[in-house]
XYZ file of C-alpha atoms in Angstrom:
702
model
C -12.150 22.081 22.840
C -13.369 18.566 22.583
C -16.646 19.839 21.268
C -14.902 21.640 18.456
C -13.115 18.503 17.418
C -16.188 16.325 17.596
C -18.183 18.665 15.524
C -16.453 17.382 12.414
C -17.050 13.744 13.167
C -20.569 14.371 14.396
C -21.355 16.244 11.173
C -20.998 12.983 9.262
C -22.657 10.953 12.046
C -25.659 13.341 11.817
C -25.827 12.772 8.089
C -25.530 9.020 8.594
C -28.342 8.924 11.123
C -30.679 11.573 9.725
C -30.099 11.038 5.978
C -29.797 13.947 3.723
C -30.404 12.454 0.346
C -33.502 11.093 -1.336
C -34.560 7.417 -1.950
C -35.779 4.716 0.430
C -32.364 3.370 1.225
C -30.764 6.701 1.420
C -32.734 7.686 4.506
C -30.368 6.055 6.798
C -26.960 5.499 5.114
C -24.321 3.874 7.321
C -26.791 2.556 9.964
C -26.078 -0.999 9.224
C -22.415 -0.374 10.111
C -22.984 1.020 13.595
C -22.599 -1.692 16.232
C -25.645 -2.602 18.270
C -23.738 -1.924 21.555
C -22.883 1.644 20.537
C -19.196 0.762 20.390
C -19.015 -0.415 23.958
C -17.089 -3.681 22.929
C -14.051 -1.556 21.803
C -13.585 0.517 24.920
C -11.198 -2.067 26.414
C -7.826 -2.752 24.947
C -7.850 -5.932 22.931
C -4.292 -6.933 24.277
C -4.358 -7.622 28.088
C -0.853 -6.213 28.300
C -1.927 -2.921 26.400
C -1.933 0.433 28.073
C -4.233 3.502 27.784
C -3.023 6.797 26.399
C -0.719 8.616 28.743
C -1.171 12.142 30.036
C 1.512 13.178 27.570
C -0.340 11.601 24.654
C -3.499 13.323 25.907
C -1.692 16.696 26.096
C -0.527 16.238 22.558
C -4.020 15.542 21.406
C -5.433 18.555 23.028
C -2.766 20.605 21.263
C -3.648 19.116 17.894
C -7.365 19.663 18.405
C -6.680 23.385 19.134
C -4.374 23.863 16.182
C -6.054 21.956 13.377
C -8.814 23.423 11.140
C -11.646 21.317 12.383
C -14.158 24.061 11.498
C -13.612 23.272 7.830
C -16.134 20.613 7.210
C -16.143 20.696 3.512
C -14.699 17.199 3.177
C -17.672 15.858 5.066
C -20.077 17.543 2.725
C -18.251 16.181 -0.301
C -18.046 12.670 1.214
C -21.794 12.339 1.528
C -22.670 14.028 -1.724
C -24.326 11.943 -4.398
C -25.140 9.039 -2.050
C -27.715 6.693 -3.621
C -27.799 3.512 -1.518
C -25.814 1.238 0.654
C -25.953 -2.634 0.246
C -28.059 -4.731 2.583
C -24.978 -6.602 3.769
C -21.821 -5.602 5.668
C -19.650 -8.509 4.626
C -18.509 -9.869 1.287
C -17.491 -13.462 1.229
C -14.540 -14.896 -0.725
C -15.129 -17.795 -3.133
C -12.760 -19.749 -0.904
C -15.090 -19.345 2.101
C -13.420 -16.814 4.126
C -14.634 -13.148 4.724
C -13.076 -11.028 2.032
C -14.426 -7.769 3.340
C -16.113 -6.551 6.558
C -16.858 -2.938 6.648
C -18.850 -3.318 9.883
C -15.649 -4.159 11.799
C -14.978 -0.384 11.666
C -18.500 0.545 12.600
C -17.480 1.780 16.088
C -16.016 4.747 14.320
C -19.498 6.002 13.500
C -20.619 6.245 17.190
C -19.492 9.813 17.517
C -17.008 9.025 20.330
C -13.685 10.800 20.765
C -11.129 7.899 20.974
C -8.134 9.200 22.956
C -5.941 6.479 21.575
C -6.232 7.849 17.951
C -4.692 11.073 16.758
C -7.764 13.392 16.245
C -6.861 14.252 12.707
C -6.467 10.515 11.855
C -9.843 9.774 13.590
C -11.404 12.455 11.260
C -9.874 10.796 8.196
C -10.957 7.304 9.396
C -14.540 8.558 9.718
C -14.430 10.131 6.294
C -13.327 6.794 4.894
C -16.459 5.010 6.207
C -18.406 5.768 3.037
C -20.099 2.503 2.114
C -22.254 2.135 -0.993
C -23.152 3.614 -4.315
C -22.510 7.319 -5.138
C -23.280 9.565 -8.040
C -20.402 11.768 -9.211
C -21.858 13.200 -12.386
C -25.551 12.986 -12.784
C -26.524 10.130 -14.970
C -22.901 9.429 -16.230
C -20.261 8.777 -13.501
C -20.730 6.657 -10.287
C -18.495 5.165 -7.655
C -18.951 2.233 -5.251
C -17.037 3.024 -2.157
C -16.177 1.065 0.924
C -15.852 -2.297 -0.861
C -12.004 -2.507 -0.735
C -8.962 -0.236 -0.189
C -9.802 1.660 -3.414
C -12.881 3.010 -5.050
C -14.284 1.338 -8.111
C -15.719 3.868 -10.619
C -18.295 3.331 -13.340
C -18.668 5.509 -16.423
C -21.943 5.193 -18.200
C -21.401 4.884 -21.949
C -23.966 4.613 -24.739
C -24.479 0.910 -24.200
C -22.504 -0.192 -21.069
C -20.166 0.496 -18.229
C -16.545 1.607 -18.512
C -14.975 0.489 -15.160
C -12.044 2.376 -13.755
C -9.793 0.438 -11.280
C -11.580 -2.856 -10.505
C -10.280 -3.138 -6.903
C -8.031 -5.823 -5.314
C -10.193 -8.909 -5.349
C -12.620 -10.618 -7.785
C -15.220 -10.982 -5.085
C -15.359 -7.209 -4.035
C -15.362 -6.046 -7.658
C -18.117 -8.487 -8.615
C -20.186 -7.342 -5.678
C -19.754 -3.736 -6.684
C -20.826 -4.485 -10.259
C -23.842 -6.438 -9.076
C -24.803 -3.644 -6.716
C -24.757 -0.896 -9.240
C -26.551 -3.027 -11.833
C -29.216 -3.718 -9.208
C -29.662 -0.030 -8.383
C -29.343 1.513 -11.796
C -30.215 -1.309 -14.247
C -28.022 -3.978 -15.659
C -25.495 -3.008 -18.247
C -22.561 -4.901 -19.808
C -18.921 -3.865 -19.079
C -17.576 -2.528 -22.400
C -14.207 -1.333 -21.007
C -11.837 -1.464 -18.074
C -9.141 1.077 -17.310
C -6.158 0.339 -15.126
C -4.953 3.627 -13.885
C -1.688 2.272 -12.634
C 0.307 -0.815 -11.616
C -0.759 -1.334 -7.936
C -2.773 -4.412 -7.240
C -5.801 -2.646 -5.630
C -6.351 -1.065 -9.053
C -6.467 -4.161 -11.225
C -6.654 -7.285 -9.036
C -10.498 -7.606 -9.089
C -10.806 -7.443 -12.917
C -12.195 -11.029 -13.187
C -15.081 -9.907 -11.086
C -16.268 -7.503 -13.894
C -15.080 -9.132 -17.259
C -14.193 -12.420 -18.826
C -10.664 -12.820 -20.094
C -12.013 -14.173 -23.447
C -13.765 -10.815 -24.065
C -10.520 -8.992 -23.493
C -8.538 -11.262 -25.749
C -11.130 -11.031 -28.565
C -11.250 -7.176 -28.163
C -14.996 -7.262 -27.319
C -14.018 -5.405 -24.027
C -11.386 -2.751 -24.167
C -8.707 -3.053 -21.370
C -6.750 0.172 -21.260
C -3.662 0.735 -19.286
C -0.485 3.040 -19.313
C 2.447 1.940 -21.402
C 4.686 -0.488 -19.407
C 1.866 -1.529 -17.104
C 2.390 -5.323 -17.155
C 6.112 -4.990 -16.473
C 5.613 -2.731 -13.592
C 2.654 -4.555 -12.146
C 5.024 -7.454 -11.446
C 8.519 -5.932 -11.280
C 8.284 -3.737 -8.159
C 7.953 -6.705 -5.822
C 9.657 -9.603 -7.461
C 13.000 -9.393 -6.039
C 12.277 -8.438 -2.505
C 8.721 -9.702 -2.291
C 9.061 -11.831 0.890
C 10.766 -9.042 2.831
C 8.007 -6.631 1.623
C 5.365 -9.031 2.658
C 6.644 -9.247 6.209
C 7.167 -5.447 6.419
C 3.601 -4.904 5.033
C 2.427 -6.731 8.166
C 3.712 -3.749 10.097
C 2.788 -0.882 7.797
C -0.741 -2.173 7.388
C -1.000 -3.749 10.774
C -2.754 -6.722 9.195
C -2.342 -8.785 12.346
C -3.936 -6.260 14.737
C -7.436 -6.113 15.698
C -9.683 -3.322 14.327
C -9.990 -1.250 17.367
C -9.281 2.198 18.829
C -6.088 0.597 20.267
C -5.222 -1.151 17.009
C -6.065 -0.771 13.288
C -8.405 2.174 12.586
C -7.760 3.087 8.984
C -5.416 2.873 6.132
C -5.503 6.494 5.067
C -6.650 5.832 1.497
C -9.320 3.417 2.556
C -10.135 1.065 5.372
C -8.070 -2.006 4.521
C -7.254 -4.556 1.716
C -9.727 -7.200 0.623
C -8.805 -10.861 1.175
C -10.122 -12.433 -2.007
C -9.013 -13.817 -5.403
C -6.506 -11.505 -6.971
C -6.292 -11.704 -10.781
C -4.842 -9.886 -13.794
C -5.972 -9.740 -17.344
C -3.581 -8.209 -19.885
C -4.512 -4.895 -21.321
C -5.222 -4.733 -25.061
C -4.826 -1.004 -25.476
C -1.809 0.868 -24.046
C -1.681 4.625 -23.664
C 1.782 5.580 -24.904
C 1.709 9.414 -25.467
C 1.875 12.061 -22.844
C -1.608 13.148 -23.805
C -3.779 10.720 -25.681
C -7.532 10.677 -26.464
C -9.544 7.528 -26.701
C -13.342 7.449 -27.439
C -15.198 4.359 -26.122
C -18.917 3.724 -26.150
C -19.524 7.356 -26.897
C -17.255 8.469 -23.939
C -14.380 10.760 -24.772
C -11.347 10.098 -22.442
C -8.220 12.277 -22.542
C -5.464 10.345 -20.809
C -2.472 12.065 -19.161
C 0.467 9.723 -18.644
C 2.050 10.499 -15.273
C 4.999 8.075 -14.841
C 7.343 8.210 -11.918
C 4.793 9.606 -9.518
C 2.740 7.493 -7.117
C 3.564 4.475 -9.286
C 6.211 3.806 -11.930
C 3.451 3.996 -14.594
C 0.219 5.854 -13.987
C -2.290 8.023 -15.818
C -4.956 10.644 -15.008
C -7.961 10.928 -17.218
C -10.153 13.979 -18.285
C -13.765 13.634 -19.520
C -14.370 16.752 -21.472
C -18.111 15.891 -22.003
C -18.659 15.812 -18.227
C -15.971 18.354 -17.225
C -14.695 15.546 -14.846
C -11.056 15.051 -13.895
C -9.887 11.600 -12.648
C -6.627 11.936 -10.733
C -5.964 8.248 -10.220
C -3.926 7.967 -6.949
C -1.967 11.150 -7.525
C -4.351 13.459 -5.838
C -6.509 11.921 -3.135
C -7.389 12.861 0.515
C -3.933 12.551 1.803
C -0.322 13.251 1.063
C 1.153 9.971 -0.031
C 4.371 7.978 0.386
C 7.572 9.139 -1.215
C 9.069 6.154 0.439
C 6.688 3.455 1.596
C 7.508 1.616 4.822
C 6.971 -1.846 3.235
C 9.989 -1.020 1.042
C 9.996 0.099 -2.533
C 11.884 2.460 -4.819
C 11.916 6.001 -3.647
C 9.362 8.084 -5.600
C 10.062 11.419 -7.279
C 8.376 14.165 -5.273
C 9.386 16.925 -7.716
C 8.039 15.066 -10.744
C 4.824 14.251 -8.802
C 4.397 18.001 -8.230
C 5.062 18.800 -11.859
C 2.483 16.257 -13.061
C -0.087 17.744 -10.722
C 0.713 21.063 -12.041
C 0.242 19.836 -15.602
C -3.153 18.522 -14.705
C -4.049 21.679 -13.107
C -3.210 23.763 -16.197
C -4.289 21.156 -18.807
C -7.627 20.186 -17.319
C -8.106 21.895 -13.935
C -9.070 25.238 -15.537
C -12.361 23.680 -16.840
C -13.078 20.752 -14.565
C -16.166 20.955 -12.416
C -15.685 17.697 -10.564
C -12.506 15.849 -9.582
C -12.641 12.226 -8.418
C -9.980 9.555 -7.811
C -9.311 5.925 -6.955
C -9.397 6.747 -3.246
C -11.140 9.212 -0.970
C -13.990 11.354 -2.108
C -14.677 13.746 -5.063
C -14.437 17.502 -5.001
C -16.845 19.709 -6.753
C -16.558 23.248 -8.212
C -13.727 24.635 -10.210
C -12.369 26.789 -7.377
C -12.392 23.899 -4.978
C -10.683 21.697 -7.591
C -7.950 24.179 -8.243
C -7.476 24.709 -4.479
C -6.854 21.001 -3.830
C -4.599 20.513 -6.907
C -2.524 23.543 -5.827
C -2.281 22.353 -2.269
C -0.952 18.921 -3.131
C 1.241 20.233 -5.936
C 2.834 22.587 -3.388
C 3.120 19.975 -0.723
C 5.173 17.643 -2.834
C 7.318 20.432 -4.369
C 7.972 21.942 -0.858
C 9.060 18.615 0.419
C 11.497 18.185 -2.436
C 12.749 21.750 -2.479
C 13.113 22.444 1.228
C 14.812 19.080 1.928
C 17.335 19.784 -0.768
C 17.782 23.284 0.443
C 18.939 21.902 3.801
C 20.908 19.047 2.187
C 22.965 21.572 0.356
C 23.821 23.158 3.663
C 25.034 19.847 5.055
C 21.889 18.411 6.754
C 22.055 14.663 6.382
C 19.613 11.799 5.986
C 20.002 11.137 9.784
C 19.092 14.716 10.712
C 16.581 15.948 8.056
C 13.472 14.503 9.667
C 14.075 16.762 12.603
C 14.776 19.816 10.495
C 12.186 19.729 7.674
C 8.926 21.414 8.591
C 5.706 21.578 6.560
C 4.860 25.278 6.161
C 1.966 26.442 8.305
C -0.077 27.445 5.305
C 0.006 23.782 4.212
C -0.469 22.384 7.707
C -3.769 24.222 7.916
C -5.275 22.506 4.860
C -6.769 19.098 5.243
C -5.597 18.111 1.790
C -2.018 18.494 2.857
C -2.119 16.215 5.905
C 0.057 13.114 5.817
C -2.222 10.223 6.692
C -0.641 7.691 4.230
C 2.771 9.152 3.982
C 4.613 10.764 6.794
C 6.436 14.116 6.426
C 9.489 13.049 8.427
C 9.960 9.775 6.678
C 9.245 11.406 3.298
C 11.985 14.079 4.033
C 14.520 11.239 4.513
C 13.298 9.607 1.287
C 14.160 12.764 -0.798
C 17.736 12.775 0.487
C 17.910 9.065 -0.174
C 16.745 9.548 -3.765
C 19.446 12.205 -4.494
C 22.283 11.380 -2.091
C 21.642 7.743 -0.863
C 21.796 6.379 2.584
C 25.293 7.557 3.429
C 25.513 10.763 5.419
C 29.115 11.667 4.740
C 30.469 10.451 8.039
C 32.931 7.524 7.466
C 31.880 5.901 10.760
C 28.664 5.073 8.863
C 30.287 3.511 5.842
C 30.603 0.169 7.632
C 28.203 0.428 10.653
C 28.053 -2.403 13.124
C 24.945 -4.604 13.045
C 22.627 -3.860 15.976
C 23.206 -7.191 17.561
C 26.961 -6.424 17.510
C 26.831 -2.890 18.626
C 24.072 -3.140 21.248
C 25.983 -5.181 23.807
C 28.756 -2.525 23.764
C 26.232 0.252 24.458
C 24.583 -1.756 27.199
C 27.967 -2.440 28.918
C 29.021 1.253 28.605
C 25.660 2.419 29.917
C 26.148 0.354 33.114
C 23.944 -2.659 32.404
C 20.280 -3.465 31.915
C 19.130 -2.336 35.376
C 20.397 1.265 34.787
C 18.960 1.304 31.264
C 15.545 0.133 32.407
C 15.490 2.699 35.281
C 16.435 5.472 32.828
C 13.949 4.236 30.307
C 11.138 4.288 32.961
C 12.264 7.830 33.877
C 12.093 8.982 30.254
C 8.727 7.241 29.716
C 7.316 8.833 32.778
C 8.426 12.202 31.403
C 6.847 11.619 28.008
C 10.154 11.555 26.341
C 9.298 8.556 24.254
C 11.764 8.908 21.390
C 14.689 9.247 23.884
C 13.373 6.164 25.645
C 13.335 4.095 22.466
C 16.944 5.077 21.770
C 18.289 3.285 24.867
C 15.642 0.628 25.212
C 16.107 -0.546 21.601
C 19.845 -1.094 22.338
C 18.962 -3.189 25.388
C 16.429 -5.362 23.447
C 18.942 -6.072 20.807
C 21.684 -6.897 23.325
C 19.376 -9.029 25.490
C 16.291 -10.309 23.360
C 15.009 -12.332 26.230
C 15.026 -9.522 28.752
C 11.212 -9.451 29.490
C 11.092 -6.170 31.424
C 13.134 -4.377 28.667
C 10.725 -5.717 25.997
C 7.598 -4.658 27.976
C 8.971 -1.203 28.560
C 9.889 -0.732 24.958
C 6.370 -1.941 23.980
C 4.728 0.582 26.260
C 6.778 3.406 24.642
C 6.007 2.182 21.116
C 2.301 2.076 21.971
C 2.210 5.768 22.989
C 4.064 6.774 19.879
C 1.514 4.798 17.825
C -1.389 6.599 19.542
C 0.287 9.962 18.805
C 0.881 9.329 15.120
C -1.170 11.053 12.415
C 0.130 8.740 9.730
C -1.399 5.255 9.461
C 1.894 3.784 8.394
C 3.707 5.200 11.459
C 0.829 4.327 13.838
C 0.568 0.755 12.516
C 4.295 0.178 12.680
C 4.619 1.231 16.312
C 1.583 -0.613 17.451
C 2.525 -3.777 15.548
C 5.955 -3.469 17.141
C 4.429 -3.211 20.590
C 2.231 -6.263 19.987
C 5.124 -8.386 18.782
C 7.398 -7.318 21.702
C 4.607 -8.449 24.068
C 3.314 -11.501 22.340
C 5.693 -12.498 19.578
C 4.523 -12.922 15.913
C 1.294 -14.799 15.965
C 1.341 -18.384 14.773
C -0.172 -19.367 11.491
C 0.603 -16.201 9.442
C -0.223 -17.332 5.909
C 2.039 -16.506 3.011
C 0.483 -14.458 0.243
C 0.585 -16.723 -2.634
C 0.852 -15.304 -5.994
C -2.296 -15.939 -8.112
C -2.097 -17.607 -11.597
C -2.704 -14.409 -13.433
C 0.287 -12.642 -11.841
C 2.511 -15.639 -12.590
C 1.528 -15.703 -16.186
C 2.207 -11.955 -16.482
C 5.687 -12.396 -14.956
C 8.412 -12.622 -17.631
C 10.604 -15.639 -17.639
C 13.488 -13.327 -17.286
C 12.105 -11.907 -14.018
C 11.574 -15.560 -12.697
C 15.197 -16.428 -13.546
C 16.433 -13.277 -11.786
C 14.315 -14.297 -8.710
C 15.925 -17.725 -8.764
C 19.322 -16.017 -8.738
C 18.349 -14.158 -5.621
C 17.109 -17.374 -4.015
C 20.405 -19.246 -4.231
C 22.416 -19.723 -1.012
C 25.644 -17.969 -1.910
C 27.797 -19.962 0.461
C 26.634 -23.268 -0.930
C 26.919 -22.075 -4.438
C 30.642 -21.164 -4.274
C 32.629 -23.501 -6.374
C 29.714 -24.717 -8.468
C 29.692 -24.118 -12.245
C 27.457 -25.203 -15.075
C 25.548 -23.732 -18.014
C 22.106 -24.741 -19.327
C 19.834 -23.484 -22.063
C 16.177 -22.850 -21.512
C 13.806 -23.043 -24.459
C 10.040 -22.204 -24.174
C 8.680 -23.132 -27.643
C 5.092 -21.770 -27.164
C 6.282 -18.230 -26.872
C 9.460 -18.590 -28.959
C 11.873 -17.571 -26.176
C 15.381 -18.808 -25.483
C 17.703 -18.183 -22.483
C 21.213 -19.075 -21.615
C 21.683 -19.558 -17.869
C 25.086 -19.765 -16.141
C 26.162 -20.526 -12.579
C 29.597 -19.269 -11.819
C 31.321 -17.429 -9.008
C 28.388 -18.312 -6.689
C 26.143 -16.220 -9.043
C 23.361 -17.202 -11.425
C 22.991 -15.024 -14.529
C 20.882 -15.291 -17.613
C 20.438 -13.659 -20.974
C 17.448 -13.641 -23.214
C 17.672 -14.392 -26.954
C 20.867 -16.474 -26.744
C 21.892 -20.139 -26.441
C 25.158 -21.436 -25.055
C 27.112 -23.382 -27.715
C 28.041 -26.259 -25.402
C 25.571 -26.316 -22.559
C 25.643 -28.952 -19.850
C 21.928 -29.221 -20.181
C 19.051 -28.020 -22.387
C 15.691 -27.639 -20.830
C 12.642 -27.495 -23.182
C 9.323 -26.628 -21.622
C 6.360 -24.532 -22.825
C 6.010 -21.370 -20.764
C 2.345 -22.386 -20.085
C 3.606 -25.520 -18.350
C 6.431 -23.654 -16.641
C 3.785 -21.566 -14.934
C 2.812 -24.761 -12.992
C 6.342 -24.891 -11.543
C 6.323 -21.165 -10.707
C 3.025 -21.571 -8.839
C 4.300 -24.548 -6.870
C 1.593 -26.905 -8.511
C 4.154 -29.150 -10.204
C 7.866 -29.926 -10.229
C 10.129 -30.242 -13.199
C 10.200 -33.903 -12.563
C 6.438 -34.060 -12.792
C 6.609 -32.251 -16.194
C 9.202 -34.630 -17.428
C 7.080 -37.677 -16.353
C 4.039 -36.286 -18.170
C 6.107 -35.439 -21.227
C 5.628 -31.656 -20.852
C 9.298 -30.975 -20.208
C 12.462 -32.394 -21.778
C 15.941 -32.427 -20.319
C 18.812 -33.054 -22.743
C 22.211 -33.540 -21.346
C 23.758 -33.730 -17.792
C 21.244 -32.596 -15.184
C 23.681 -32.871 -12.291
C 24.229 -29.031 -12.196
C 20.456 -28.434 -12.331
C 19.880 -30.725 -9.396
C 22.585 -29.007 -7.431
C 20.960 -25.699 -8.189
C 17.645 -26.916 -6.901
C 19.214 -28.249 -3.740
C 20.780 -24.854 -2.683
C 17.712 -22.743 -3.328
C 16.507 -20.935 -0.137
C 12.723 -20.655 0.324
C 11.612 -17.386 1.758
C 8.673 -16.983 4.194
C 7.297 -13.793 5.674
C 7.833 -14.664 9.280
C 11.372 -13.503 10.056
C 12.103 -11.383 13.116
C 12.076 -7.651 12.830
C 12.743 -7.136 16.510
C 14.867 -9.796 18.266
C 13.093 -12.452 20.319
C 9.821 -12.228 18.410
C 10.244 -15.438 16.267
C 7.058 -17.034 15.055
C 5.562 -19.730 17.372
C 5.157 -21.981 14.434
C 7.024 -21.690 11.101
C 5.204 -20.688 7.961
C 4.976 -23.488 5.314
C 7.719 -22.599 2.804
C 7.106 -22.497 -0.880
C 8.398 -25.282 -3.163
C 11.658 -24.942 -5.190
C 11.293 -22.493 -8.039
C 7.853 -21.279 -6.700
C 7.341 -17.536 -6.566
C 5.298 -15.868 -3.816
C 4.639 -12.281 -2.842
C 5.215 -10.462 -6.001
C 2.490 -7.865 -5.721
C 1.982 -5.068 -3.235
C -0.885 -3.404 -1.397
C -0.764 -0.353 -3.659
C 0.689 2.285 -1.413
């Protein structure tokens, strides 16, 4: 049984070691990533309190190995196809001096070992995501650099230069990719950039491939779907700090890269830690289907809003019979609700847009590639994958609502919904990034909301209030721990979490309870096929044992993102930042004027609430603030205060500023180090932002 499972991973390893493509560097692709010790350094748990997989976890793995279609190795063949070369380095350094990217930190995945602390299907996906280097997709015309960031960066060869699709998260990794392809295939200028959608791993590295002046002048086309700039900022403005903290769990950014920790991110290995930027598009795709010819390349764009992102587009290249599916069709079923927190996505519309791509372009396409994972070749294969993912999203939507219309609630559907066996048996329908159970709840939430119809859940008690009652009624901590141990020893991990979670919330400093819950969380993490679920449980186990590590840096917003944020969004964020208890009783009105962009706002504080309206000015304001938006950016980035701008003559306050000063005094600064589980407070607080500064307004693109 183990041999059958290993055959898939070993197929790729054999290719990596033996080399199946031509060229001097292609003789040994991936060799530089394999650790010299053969992976021996990762055999021990990185956390001294960590535990190995239990017999129940091993039994579950054996069952999965027997049930899943490991004999289907087409993904491995496709993942290696077109390999040209890998770079001579395994790390990419950030301009700030830190390591922006380290592909070799996952090299132990290429040792051919069967890691029992990883779901076998997830380990397969993690190996497939180890592609590192330059690949040819369409001979002489389309190339990808993979393994330089969470996403792939694609290069379309035009008559005179490169058209770059999705320039990664960071300037440094995108720049390295451009330098690498130019080194291998000959230097060519970038004549166009396409942002497929509004997530940061698809635009953040743009300054690594073009200069802003060339975009402003129109020398380089920057193409994006209509509404791109708004959506690139809006999704994370209002709850950005909370999302940042929750992302630490979904992406396990604090865990070591280890068979016992972070192994993969489903759509790529991880997120680059470099300079994130944003250059405004100069050409928006507004129609459902729109053709643009650039540098001799015909691109037919399909707008697919309300799918994986609020705005997104696929692209068909009729000259090459190549279909680019953005992040709508990759090597995994995606999130309908992402655990970091975001608006619930539309599974039914997602399915319909895939279906449209199938019928509009999929009848003729001979290659399909995307911003993540690996391409598929051959029309039959392309149609197979499109139909598989189309049906996966449609089935999720339809089956969940089928049961909801029979009374199944958001608190039950995860235990009722079941992916059909015909889909479970196809790798393209596996949920590595999303999770079928979590996605099922998301569909109900989209249509019916969080309320399950039971009045007791209209005003549920907070866990810290309800937990002591449960602990008392269950007979106290000793009985709960004893029962928790019994359930753990029986492999009934979810039942164990039900009672141990109550005890931890009732008694946050109860060390044995925390340790036991951590042990249970760890096994659930090992058993998870979804990276988001695995990471969340393993991060939870780590924090229960060790607390939140000290020195967790805030993700500061880059200057490009601040410039792209509308003033209205910033004012709305200030309204969220006000301490409502301290604001009660305060009342004032001020006008904000930004002459350089011709905008005006009327801002009022009343009833403990800050509101604003664009295009209006109050007739008798307490204060009028005049400042160029270009200078206001410095305040939004925390690089200057309003008083600094006044002193330098860059801002003018006319009237009584008492209300403004009171407003500034009651702003709460958010830092991503709050507790998710009780008793896990940070050892050292994160440095807070300055008043009016905005942080954490972009996501990891999931």
